[in-house]
mmCIF file with all atom_site columns, C-alpha atoms in Angstrom:
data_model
loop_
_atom_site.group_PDB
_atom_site.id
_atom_site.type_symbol
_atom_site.label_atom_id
_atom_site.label_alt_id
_atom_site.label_comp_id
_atom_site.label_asym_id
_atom_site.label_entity_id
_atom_site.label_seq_id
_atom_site.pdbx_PDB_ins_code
_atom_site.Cartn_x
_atom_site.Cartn_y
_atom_site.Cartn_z
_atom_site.occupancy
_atom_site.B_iso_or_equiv
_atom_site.pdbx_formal_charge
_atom_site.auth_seq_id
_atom_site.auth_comp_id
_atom_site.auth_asym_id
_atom_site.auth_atom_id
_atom_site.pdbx_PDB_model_num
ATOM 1   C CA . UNK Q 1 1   ? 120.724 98.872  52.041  1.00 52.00 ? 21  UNK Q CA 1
ATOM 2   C CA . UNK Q 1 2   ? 117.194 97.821  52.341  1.00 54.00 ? 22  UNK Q CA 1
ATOM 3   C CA . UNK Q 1 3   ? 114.532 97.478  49.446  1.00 58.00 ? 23  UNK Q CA 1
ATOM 4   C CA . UNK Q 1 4   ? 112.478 98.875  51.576  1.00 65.00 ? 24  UNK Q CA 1
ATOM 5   C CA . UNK Q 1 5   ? 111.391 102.854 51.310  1.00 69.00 ? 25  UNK Q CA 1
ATOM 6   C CA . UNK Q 1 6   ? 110.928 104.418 54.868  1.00 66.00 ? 26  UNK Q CA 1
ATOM 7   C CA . UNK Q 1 7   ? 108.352 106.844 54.869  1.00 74.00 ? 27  UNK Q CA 1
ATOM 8   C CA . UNK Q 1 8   ? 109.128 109.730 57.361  1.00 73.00 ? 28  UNK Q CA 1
ATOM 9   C CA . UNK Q 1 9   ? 106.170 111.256 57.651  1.00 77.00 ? 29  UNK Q CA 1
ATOM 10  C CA . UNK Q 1 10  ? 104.548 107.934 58.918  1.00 76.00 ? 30  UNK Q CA 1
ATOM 11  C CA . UNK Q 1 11  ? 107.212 107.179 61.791  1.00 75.00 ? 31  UNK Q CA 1
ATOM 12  C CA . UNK Q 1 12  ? 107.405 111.019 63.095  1.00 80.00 ? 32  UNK Q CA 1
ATOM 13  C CA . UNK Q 1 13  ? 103.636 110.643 63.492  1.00 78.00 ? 33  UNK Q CA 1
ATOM 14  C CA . UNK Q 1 14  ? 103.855 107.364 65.184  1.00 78.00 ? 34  UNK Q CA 1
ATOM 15  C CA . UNK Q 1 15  ? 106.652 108.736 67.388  1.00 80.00 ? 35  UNK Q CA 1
ATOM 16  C CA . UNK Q 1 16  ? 104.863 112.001 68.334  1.00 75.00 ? 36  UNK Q CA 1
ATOM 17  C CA . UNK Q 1 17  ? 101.649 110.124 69.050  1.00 80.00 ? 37  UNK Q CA 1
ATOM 18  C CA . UNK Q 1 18  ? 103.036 107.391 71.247  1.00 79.00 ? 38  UNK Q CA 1
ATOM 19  C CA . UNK Q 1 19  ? 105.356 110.422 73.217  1.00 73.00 ? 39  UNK Q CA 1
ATOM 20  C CA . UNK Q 1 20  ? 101.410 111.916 73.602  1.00 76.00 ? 40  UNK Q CA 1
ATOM 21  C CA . UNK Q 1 21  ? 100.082 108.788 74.841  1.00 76.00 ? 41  UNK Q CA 1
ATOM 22  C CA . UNK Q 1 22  ? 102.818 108.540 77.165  1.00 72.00 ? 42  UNK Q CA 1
ATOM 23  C CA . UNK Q 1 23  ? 102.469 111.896 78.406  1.00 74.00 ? 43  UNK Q CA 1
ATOM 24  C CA . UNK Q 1 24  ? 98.769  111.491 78.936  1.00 73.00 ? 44  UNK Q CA 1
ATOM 25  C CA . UNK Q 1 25  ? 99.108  108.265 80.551  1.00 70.00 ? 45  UNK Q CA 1
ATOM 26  C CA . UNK Q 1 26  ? 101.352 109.733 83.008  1.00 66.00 ? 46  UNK Q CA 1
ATOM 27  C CA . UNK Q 1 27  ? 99.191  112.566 83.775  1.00 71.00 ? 47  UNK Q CA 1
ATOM 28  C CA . UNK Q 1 28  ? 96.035  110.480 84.511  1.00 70.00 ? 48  UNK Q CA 1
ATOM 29  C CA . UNK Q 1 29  ? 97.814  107.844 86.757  1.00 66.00 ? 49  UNK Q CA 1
ATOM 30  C CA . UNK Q 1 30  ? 99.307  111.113 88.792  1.00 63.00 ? 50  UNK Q CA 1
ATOM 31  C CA . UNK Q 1 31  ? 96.272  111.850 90.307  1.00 66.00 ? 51  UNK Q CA 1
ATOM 32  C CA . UNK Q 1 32  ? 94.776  108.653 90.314  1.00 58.00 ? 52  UNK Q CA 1
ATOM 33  C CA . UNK Q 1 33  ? 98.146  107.114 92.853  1.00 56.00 ? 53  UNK Q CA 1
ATOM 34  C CA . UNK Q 1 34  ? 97.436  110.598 94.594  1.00 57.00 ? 54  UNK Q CA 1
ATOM 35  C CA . UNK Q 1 35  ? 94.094  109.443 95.650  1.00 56.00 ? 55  UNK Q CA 1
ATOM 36  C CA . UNK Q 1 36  ? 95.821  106.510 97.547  1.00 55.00 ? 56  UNK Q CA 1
ATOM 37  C CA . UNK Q 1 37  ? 96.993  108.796 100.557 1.00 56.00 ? 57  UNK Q CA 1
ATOM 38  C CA . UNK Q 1 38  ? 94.618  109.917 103.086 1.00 55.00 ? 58  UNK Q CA 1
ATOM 39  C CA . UNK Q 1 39  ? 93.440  113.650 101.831 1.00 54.00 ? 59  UNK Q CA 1
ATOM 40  C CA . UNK Q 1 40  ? 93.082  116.569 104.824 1.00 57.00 ? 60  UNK Q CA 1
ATOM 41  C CA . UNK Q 1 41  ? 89.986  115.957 105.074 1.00 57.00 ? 61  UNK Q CA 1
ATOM 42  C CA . UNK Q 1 42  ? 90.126  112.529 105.459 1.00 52.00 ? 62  UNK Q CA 1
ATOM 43  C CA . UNK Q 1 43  ? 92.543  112.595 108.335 1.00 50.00 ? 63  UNK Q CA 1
ATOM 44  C CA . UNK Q 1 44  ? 90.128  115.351 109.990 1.00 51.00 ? 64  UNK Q CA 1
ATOM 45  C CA . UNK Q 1 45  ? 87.337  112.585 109.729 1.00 57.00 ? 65  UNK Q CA 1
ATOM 46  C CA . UNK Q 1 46  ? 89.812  110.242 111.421 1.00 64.00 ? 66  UNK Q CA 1
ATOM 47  C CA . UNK Q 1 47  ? 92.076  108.449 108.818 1.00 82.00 ? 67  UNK Q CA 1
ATOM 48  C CA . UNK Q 1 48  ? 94.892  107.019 110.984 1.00 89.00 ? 68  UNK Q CA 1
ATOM 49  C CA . UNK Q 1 49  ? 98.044  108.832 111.149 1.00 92.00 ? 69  UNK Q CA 1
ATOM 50  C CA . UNK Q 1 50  ? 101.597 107.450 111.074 1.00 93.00 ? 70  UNK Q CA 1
ATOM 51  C CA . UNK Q 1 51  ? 104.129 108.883 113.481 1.00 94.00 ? 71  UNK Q CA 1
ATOM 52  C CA . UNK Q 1 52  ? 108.190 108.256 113.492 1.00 94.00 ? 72  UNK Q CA 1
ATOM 53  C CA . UNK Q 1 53  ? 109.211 107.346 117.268 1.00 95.00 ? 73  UNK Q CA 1
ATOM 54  C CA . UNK Q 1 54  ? 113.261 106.933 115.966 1.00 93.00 ? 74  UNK Q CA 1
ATOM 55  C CA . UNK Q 1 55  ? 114.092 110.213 117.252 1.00 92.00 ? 75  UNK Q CA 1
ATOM 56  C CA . UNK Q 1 56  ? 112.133 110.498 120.606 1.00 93.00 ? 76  UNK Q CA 1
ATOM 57  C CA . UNK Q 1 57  ? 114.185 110.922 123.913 1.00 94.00 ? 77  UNK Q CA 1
ATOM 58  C CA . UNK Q 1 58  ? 113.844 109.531 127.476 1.00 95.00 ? 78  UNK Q CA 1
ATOM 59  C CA . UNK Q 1 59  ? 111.744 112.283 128.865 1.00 93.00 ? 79  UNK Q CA 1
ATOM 60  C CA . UNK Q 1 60  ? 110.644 113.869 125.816 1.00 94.00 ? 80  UNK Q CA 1
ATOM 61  C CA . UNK Q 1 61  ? 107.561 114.221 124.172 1.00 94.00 ? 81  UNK Q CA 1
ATOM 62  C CA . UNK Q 1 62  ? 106.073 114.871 120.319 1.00 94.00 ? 82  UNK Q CA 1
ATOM 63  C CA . UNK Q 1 63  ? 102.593 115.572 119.269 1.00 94.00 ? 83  UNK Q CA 1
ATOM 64  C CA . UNK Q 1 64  ? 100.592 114.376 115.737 1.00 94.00 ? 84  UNK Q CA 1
ATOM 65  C CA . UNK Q 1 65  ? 97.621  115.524 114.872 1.00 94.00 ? 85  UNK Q CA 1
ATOM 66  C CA . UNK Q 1 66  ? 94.499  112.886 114.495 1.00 91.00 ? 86  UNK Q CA 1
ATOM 67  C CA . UNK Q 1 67  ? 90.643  114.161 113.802 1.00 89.00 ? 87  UNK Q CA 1
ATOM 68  C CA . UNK Q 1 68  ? 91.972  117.345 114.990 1.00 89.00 ? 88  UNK Q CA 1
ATOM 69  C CA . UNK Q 1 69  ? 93.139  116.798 118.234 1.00 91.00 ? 89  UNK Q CA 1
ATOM 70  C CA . UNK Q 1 70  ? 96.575  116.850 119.463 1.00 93.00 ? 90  UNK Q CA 1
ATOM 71  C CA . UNK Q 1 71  ? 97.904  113.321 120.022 1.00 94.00 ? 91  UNK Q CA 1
ATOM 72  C CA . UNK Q 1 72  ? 101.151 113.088 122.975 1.00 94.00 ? 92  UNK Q CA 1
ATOM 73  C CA . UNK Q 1 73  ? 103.605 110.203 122.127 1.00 95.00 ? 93  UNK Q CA 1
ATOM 74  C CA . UNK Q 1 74  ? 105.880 110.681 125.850 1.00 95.00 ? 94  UNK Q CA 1
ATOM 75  C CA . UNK Q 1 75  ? 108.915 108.512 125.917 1.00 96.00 ? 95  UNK Q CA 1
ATOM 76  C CA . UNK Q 1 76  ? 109.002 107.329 129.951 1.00 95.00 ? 96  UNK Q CA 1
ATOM 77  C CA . UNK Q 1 77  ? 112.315 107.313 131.606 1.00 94.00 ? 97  UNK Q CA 1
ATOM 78  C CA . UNK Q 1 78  ? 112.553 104.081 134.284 1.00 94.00 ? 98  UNK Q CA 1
ATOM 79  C CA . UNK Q 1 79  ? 112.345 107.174 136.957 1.00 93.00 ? 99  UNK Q CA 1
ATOM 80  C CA . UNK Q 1 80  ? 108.915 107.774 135.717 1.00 92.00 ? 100 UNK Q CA 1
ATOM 81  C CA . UNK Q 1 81  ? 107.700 104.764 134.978 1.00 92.00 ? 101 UNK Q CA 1
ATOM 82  C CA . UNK Q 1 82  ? 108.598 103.653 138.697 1.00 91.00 ? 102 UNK Q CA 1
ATOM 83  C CA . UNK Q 1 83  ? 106.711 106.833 139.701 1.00 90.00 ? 103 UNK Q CA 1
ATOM 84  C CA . UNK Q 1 84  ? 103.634 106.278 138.560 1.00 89.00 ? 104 UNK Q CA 1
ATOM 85  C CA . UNK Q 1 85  ? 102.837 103.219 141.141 1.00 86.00 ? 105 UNK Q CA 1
ATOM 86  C CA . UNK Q 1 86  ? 103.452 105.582 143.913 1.00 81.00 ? 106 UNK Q CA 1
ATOM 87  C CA . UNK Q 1 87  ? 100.882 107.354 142.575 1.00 82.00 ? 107 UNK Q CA 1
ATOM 88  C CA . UNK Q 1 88  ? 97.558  104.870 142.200 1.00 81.00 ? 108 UNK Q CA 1
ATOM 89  C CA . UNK Q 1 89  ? 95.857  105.857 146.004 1.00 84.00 ? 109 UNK Q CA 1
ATOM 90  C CA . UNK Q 1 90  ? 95.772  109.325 145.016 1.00 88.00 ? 110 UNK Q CA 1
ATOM 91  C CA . UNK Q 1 91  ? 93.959  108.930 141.509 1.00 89.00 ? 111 UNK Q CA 1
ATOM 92  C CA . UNK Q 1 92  ? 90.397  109.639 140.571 1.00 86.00 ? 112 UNK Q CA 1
ATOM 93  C CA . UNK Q 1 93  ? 90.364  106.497 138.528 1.00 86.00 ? 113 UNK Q CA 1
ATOM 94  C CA . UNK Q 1 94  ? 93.546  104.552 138.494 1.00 85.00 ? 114 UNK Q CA 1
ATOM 95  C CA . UNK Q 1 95  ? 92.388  101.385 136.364 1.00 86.00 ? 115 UNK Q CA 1
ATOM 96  C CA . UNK Q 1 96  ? 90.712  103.344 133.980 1.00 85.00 ? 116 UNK Q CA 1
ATOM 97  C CA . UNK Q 1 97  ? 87.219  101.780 134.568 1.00 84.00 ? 117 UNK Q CA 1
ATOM 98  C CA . UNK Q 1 98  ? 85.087  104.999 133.583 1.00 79.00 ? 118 UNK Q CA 1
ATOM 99  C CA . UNK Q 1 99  ? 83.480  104.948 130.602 1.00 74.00 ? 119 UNK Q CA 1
ATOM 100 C CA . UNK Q 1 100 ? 83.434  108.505 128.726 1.00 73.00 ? 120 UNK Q CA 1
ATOM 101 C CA . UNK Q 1 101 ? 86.475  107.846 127.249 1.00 72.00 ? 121 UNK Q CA 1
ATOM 102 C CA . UNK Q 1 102 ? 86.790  104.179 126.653 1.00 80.00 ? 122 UNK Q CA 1
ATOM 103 C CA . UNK Q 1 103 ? 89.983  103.108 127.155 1.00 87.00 ? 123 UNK Q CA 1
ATOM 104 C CA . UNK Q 1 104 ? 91.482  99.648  124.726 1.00 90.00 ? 124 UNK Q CA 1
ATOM 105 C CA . UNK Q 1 105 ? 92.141  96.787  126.367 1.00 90.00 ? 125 UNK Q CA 1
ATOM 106 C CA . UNK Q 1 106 ? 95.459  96.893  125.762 1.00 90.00 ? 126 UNK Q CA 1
ATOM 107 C CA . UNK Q 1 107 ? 95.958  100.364 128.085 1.00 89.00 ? 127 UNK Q CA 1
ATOM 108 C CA . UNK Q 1 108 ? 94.150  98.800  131.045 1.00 90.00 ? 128 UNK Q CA 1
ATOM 109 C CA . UNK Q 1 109 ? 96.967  98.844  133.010 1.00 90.00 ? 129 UNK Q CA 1
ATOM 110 C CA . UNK Q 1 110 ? 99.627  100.782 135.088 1.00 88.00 ? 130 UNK Q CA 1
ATOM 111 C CA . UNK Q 1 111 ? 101.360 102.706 132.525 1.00 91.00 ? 131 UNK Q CA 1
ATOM 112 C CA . UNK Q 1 112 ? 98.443  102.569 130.342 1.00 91.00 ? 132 UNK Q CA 1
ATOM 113 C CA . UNK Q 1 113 ? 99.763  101.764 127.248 1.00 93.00 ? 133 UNK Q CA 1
ATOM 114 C CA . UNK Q 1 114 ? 101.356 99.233  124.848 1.00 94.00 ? 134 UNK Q CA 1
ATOM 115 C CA . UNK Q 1 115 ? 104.731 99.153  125.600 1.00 94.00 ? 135 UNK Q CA 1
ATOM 116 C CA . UNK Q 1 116 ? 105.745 100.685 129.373 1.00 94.00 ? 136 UNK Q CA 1
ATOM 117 C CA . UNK Q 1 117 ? 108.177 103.155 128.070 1.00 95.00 ? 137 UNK Q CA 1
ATOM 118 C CA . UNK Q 1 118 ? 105.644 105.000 125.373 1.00 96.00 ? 138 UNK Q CA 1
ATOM 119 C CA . UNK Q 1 119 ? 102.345 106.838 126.933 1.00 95.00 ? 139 UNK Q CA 1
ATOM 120 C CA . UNK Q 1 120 ? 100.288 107.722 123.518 1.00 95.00 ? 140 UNK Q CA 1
ATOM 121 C CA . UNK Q 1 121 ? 97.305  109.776 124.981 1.00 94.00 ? 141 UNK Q CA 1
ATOM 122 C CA . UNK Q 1 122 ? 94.733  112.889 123.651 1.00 92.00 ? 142 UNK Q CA 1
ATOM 123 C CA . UNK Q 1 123 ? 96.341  116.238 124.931 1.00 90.00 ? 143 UNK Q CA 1
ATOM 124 C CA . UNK Q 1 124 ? 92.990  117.563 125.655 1.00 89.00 ? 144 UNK Q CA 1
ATOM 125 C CA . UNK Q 1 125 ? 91.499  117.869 129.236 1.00 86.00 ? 145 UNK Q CA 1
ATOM 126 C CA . UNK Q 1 126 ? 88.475  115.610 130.242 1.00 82.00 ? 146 UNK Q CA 1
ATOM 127 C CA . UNK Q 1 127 ? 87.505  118.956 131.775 1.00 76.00 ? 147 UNK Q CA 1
ATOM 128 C CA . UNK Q 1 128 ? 86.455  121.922 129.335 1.00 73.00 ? 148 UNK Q CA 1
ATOM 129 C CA . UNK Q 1 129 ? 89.183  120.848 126.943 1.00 70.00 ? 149 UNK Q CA 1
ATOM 130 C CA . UNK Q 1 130 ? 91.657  122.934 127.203 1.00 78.00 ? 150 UNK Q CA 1
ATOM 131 C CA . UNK Q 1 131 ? 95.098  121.367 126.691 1.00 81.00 ? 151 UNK Q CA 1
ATOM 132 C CA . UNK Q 1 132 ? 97.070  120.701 129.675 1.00 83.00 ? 152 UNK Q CA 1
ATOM 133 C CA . UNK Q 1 133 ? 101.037 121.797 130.095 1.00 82.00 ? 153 UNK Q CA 1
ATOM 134 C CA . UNK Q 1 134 ? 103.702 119.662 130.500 1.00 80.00 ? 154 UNK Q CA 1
ATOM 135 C CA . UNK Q 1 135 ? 104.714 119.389 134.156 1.00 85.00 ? 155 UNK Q CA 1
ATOM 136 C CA . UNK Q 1 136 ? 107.463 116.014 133.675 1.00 85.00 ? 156 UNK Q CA 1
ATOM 137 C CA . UNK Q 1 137 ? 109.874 117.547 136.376 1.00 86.00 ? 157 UNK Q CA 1
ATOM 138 C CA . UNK Q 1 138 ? 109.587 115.935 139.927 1.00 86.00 ? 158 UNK Q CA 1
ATOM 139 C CA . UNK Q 1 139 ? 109.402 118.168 143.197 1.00 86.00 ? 159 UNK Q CA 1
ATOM 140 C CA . UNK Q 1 140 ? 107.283 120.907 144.273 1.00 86.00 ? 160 UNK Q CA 1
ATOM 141 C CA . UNK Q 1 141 ? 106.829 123.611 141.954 1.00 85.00 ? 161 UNK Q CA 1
ATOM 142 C CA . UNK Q 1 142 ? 104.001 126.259 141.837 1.00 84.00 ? 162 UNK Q CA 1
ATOM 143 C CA . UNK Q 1 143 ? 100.232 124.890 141.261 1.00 82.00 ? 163 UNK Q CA 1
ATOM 144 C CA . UNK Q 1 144 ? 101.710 121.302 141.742 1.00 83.00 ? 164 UNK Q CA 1
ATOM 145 C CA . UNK Q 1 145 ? 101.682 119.612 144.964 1.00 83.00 ? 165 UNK Q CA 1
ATOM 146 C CA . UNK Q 1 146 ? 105.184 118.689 146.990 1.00 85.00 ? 166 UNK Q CA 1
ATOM 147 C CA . UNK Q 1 147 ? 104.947 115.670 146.646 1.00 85.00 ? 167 UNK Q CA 1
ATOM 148 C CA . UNK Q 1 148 ? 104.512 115.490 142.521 1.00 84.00 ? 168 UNK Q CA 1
ATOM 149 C CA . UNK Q 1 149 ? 106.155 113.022 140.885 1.00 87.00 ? 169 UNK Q CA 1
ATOM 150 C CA . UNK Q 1 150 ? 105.810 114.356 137.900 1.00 85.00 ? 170 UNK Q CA 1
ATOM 151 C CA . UNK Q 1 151 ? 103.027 114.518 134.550 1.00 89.00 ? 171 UNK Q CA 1
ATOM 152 C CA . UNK Q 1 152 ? 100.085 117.045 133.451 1.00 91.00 ? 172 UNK Q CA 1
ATOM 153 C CA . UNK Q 1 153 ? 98.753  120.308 134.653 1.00 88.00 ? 173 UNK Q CA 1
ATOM 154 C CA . UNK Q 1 154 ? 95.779  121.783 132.934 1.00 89.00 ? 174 UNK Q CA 1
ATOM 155 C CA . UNK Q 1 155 ? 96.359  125.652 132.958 1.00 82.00 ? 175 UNK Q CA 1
ATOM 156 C CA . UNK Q 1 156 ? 92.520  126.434 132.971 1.00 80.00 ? 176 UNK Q CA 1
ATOM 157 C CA . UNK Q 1 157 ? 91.167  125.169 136.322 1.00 80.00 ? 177 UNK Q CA 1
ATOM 158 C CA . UNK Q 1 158 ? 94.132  123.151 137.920 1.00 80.00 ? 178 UNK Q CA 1
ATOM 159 C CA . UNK Q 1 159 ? 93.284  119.349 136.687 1.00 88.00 ? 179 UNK Q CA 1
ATOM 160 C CA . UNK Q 1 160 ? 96.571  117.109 137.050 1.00 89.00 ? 180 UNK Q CA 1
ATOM 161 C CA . UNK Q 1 161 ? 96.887  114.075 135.572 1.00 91.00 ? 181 UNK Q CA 1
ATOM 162 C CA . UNK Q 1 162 ? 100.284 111.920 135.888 1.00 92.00 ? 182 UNK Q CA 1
ATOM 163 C CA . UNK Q 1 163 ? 102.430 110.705 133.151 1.00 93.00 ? 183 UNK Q CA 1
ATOM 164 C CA . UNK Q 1 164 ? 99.617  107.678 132.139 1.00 92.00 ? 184 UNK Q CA 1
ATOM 165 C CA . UNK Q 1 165 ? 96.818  110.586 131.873 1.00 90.00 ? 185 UNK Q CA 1
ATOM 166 C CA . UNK Q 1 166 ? 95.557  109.322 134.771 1.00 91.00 ? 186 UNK Q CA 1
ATOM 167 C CA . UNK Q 1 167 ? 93.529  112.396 136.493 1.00 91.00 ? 187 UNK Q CA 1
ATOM 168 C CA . UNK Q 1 168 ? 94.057  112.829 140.622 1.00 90.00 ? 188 UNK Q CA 1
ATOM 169 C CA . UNK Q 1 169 ? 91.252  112.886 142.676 1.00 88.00 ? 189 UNK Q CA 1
ATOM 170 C CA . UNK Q 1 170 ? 89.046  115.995 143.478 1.00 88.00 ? 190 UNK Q CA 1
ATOM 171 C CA . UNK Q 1 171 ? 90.304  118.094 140.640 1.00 88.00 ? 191 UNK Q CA 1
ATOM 172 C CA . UNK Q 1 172 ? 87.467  119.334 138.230 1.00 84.00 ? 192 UNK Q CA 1
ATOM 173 C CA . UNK Q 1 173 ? 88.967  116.899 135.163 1.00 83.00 ? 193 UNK Q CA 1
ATOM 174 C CA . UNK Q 1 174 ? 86.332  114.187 135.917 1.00 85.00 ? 194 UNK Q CA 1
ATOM 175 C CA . UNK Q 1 175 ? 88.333  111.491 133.399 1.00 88.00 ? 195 UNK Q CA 1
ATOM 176 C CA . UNK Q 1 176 ? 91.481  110.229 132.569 1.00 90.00 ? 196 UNK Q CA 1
ATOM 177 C CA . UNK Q 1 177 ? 93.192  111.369 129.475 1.00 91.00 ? 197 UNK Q CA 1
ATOM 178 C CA . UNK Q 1 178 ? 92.042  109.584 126.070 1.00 91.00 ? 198 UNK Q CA 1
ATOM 179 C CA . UNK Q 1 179 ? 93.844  106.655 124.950 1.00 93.00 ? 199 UNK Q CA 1
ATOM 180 C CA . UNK Q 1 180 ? 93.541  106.840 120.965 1.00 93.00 ? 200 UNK Q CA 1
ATOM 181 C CA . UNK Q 1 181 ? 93.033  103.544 119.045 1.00 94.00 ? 201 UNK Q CA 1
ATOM 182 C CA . UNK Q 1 182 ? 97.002  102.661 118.282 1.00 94.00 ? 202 UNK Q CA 1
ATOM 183 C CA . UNK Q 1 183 ? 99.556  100.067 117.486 1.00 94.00 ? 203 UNK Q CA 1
ATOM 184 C CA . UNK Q 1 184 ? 103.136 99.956  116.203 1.00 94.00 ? 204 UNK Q CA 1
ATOM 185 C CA . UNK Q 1 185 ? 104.162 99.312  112.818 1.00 94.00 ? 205 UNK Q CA 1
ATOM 186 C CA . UNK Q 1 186 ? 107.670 98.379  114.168 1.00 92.00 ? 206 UNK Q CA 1
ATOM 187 C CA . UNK Q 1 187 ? 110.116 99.844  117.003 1.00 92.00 ? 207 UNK Q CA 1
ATOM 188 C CA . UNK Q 1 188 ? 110.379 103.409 115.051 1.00 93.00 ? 208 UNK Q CA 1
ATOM 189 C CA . UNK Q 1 189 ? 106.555 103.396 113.793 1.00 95.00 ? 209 UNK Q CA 1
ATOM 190 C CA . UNK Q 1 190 ? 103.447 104.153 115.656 1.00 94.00 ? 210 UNK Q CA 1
ATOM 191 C CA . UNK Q 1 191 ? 100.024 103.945 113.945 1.00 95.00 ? 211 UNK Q CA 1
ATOM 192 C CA . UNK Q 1 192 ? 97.383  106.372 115.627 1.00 93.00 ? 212 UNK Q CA 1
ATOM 193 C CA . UNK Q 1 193 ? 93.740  105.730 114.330 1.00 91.00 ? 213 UNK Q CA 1
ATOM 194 C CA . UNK Q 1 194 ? 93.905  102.221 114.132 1.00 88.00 ? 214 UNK Q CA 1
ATOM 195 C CA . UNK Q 1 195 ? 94.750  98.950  116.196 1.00 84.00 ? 215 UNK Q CA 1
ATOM 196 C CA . UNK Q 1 196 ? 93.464  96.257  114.100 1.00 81.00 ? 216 UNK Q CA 1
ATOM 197 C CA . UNK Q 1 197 ? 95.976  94.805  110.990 1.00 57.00 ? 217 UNK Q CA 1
ATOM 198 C CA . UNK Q 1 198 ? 93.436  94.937  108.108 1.00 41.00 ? 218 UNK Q CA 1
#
């Protein structure tokens, strides 16, 4: 046995005080890693938003939210995608040239976006702002023409816009959908908010 008296009082009071210090530590650094993610209001003032892409169909569509708008992430099937150069002669502005809504470089195209297959656009009518219905089946079909291959159809005042956002001519929409500011984090992940790796 050791010379050596132990004196109980001393090491229950070290003991307690360093299970306090713990506890405290772990109480300050909870809020302080909280502050790391984007708070509501922050994503209302336009913090980027992440969206998962894994589990998105040919044909389907999801919405995120981003500064408070309702952001469309449409998965093209080929059908559509060959669809929407039939389309170009009866747009309003096919190459997205207008200015009101700027559109990024990389959606001046056909399909208007990154990849072909994905469409990422604003769900909100260039219009009044209402936010148009999905209207992805071909074929005539009330308020659509006969000849519709397929897209947007703004409830309010009868804007359509195919499945780029692109609006058709003389319709009172007088732009294109919104292209957000996006890239992908990989094949599942899309940022919205931001297109620039900081």
């Amino acid at each position: 046995m050791s010379d050596q008296q132990v004196d109980h009082g001393k090491r229950t009071w070290l003991i307690a005080t360093s299970c306090a210090g713990a506890v405290g530590g772990v109480a300050t650094a909870v809020p302080f890693v909280s502050t790391f993610t984007p708070s509501e209001r922050a994503k209302a003032a336009g913090a980027a938003v992440e969206a998962d892409i894994s589990g998105l169909k040919p044909g389907e569509k999801m919405t995120v939210e981003w500064r408070g708008k309702p952001v469309w992430i449409v998965r093209r099937t080929p059908e559509q995608l060959a669809a929407l150069n039939g389309t170009e002669g009866q747009l309003a502005d096919p190459n997205s040239d207008r200015k009101a809504y700027p559109t990024p470089d990389y959606a001046k195209n056909g399909h208007r976006s990154i990849k072909p297959e994905y469409f990422v656009g604003v769900g909100i009518c260039s219009h009044l702002g209402c936010s148009p219905s999905d209207k992805f089946q071909a074929g005539p079909q009330p308020s659509l023409p006969d000849d519709w291959h397929g897209g947007f159809l703004c409830p309010c005042h009868g804007s359509t816009f195919d499945l780029a956002g692109r609006v058709f001519k003389n319709k009172p929409a007088p732009d294109n959908l919104e292209v957000p500011p996006h890239m992908y984090l990989s094949d599942a992940k899309i940022l919205i908010g931001e297109d620039k790796k900081a």
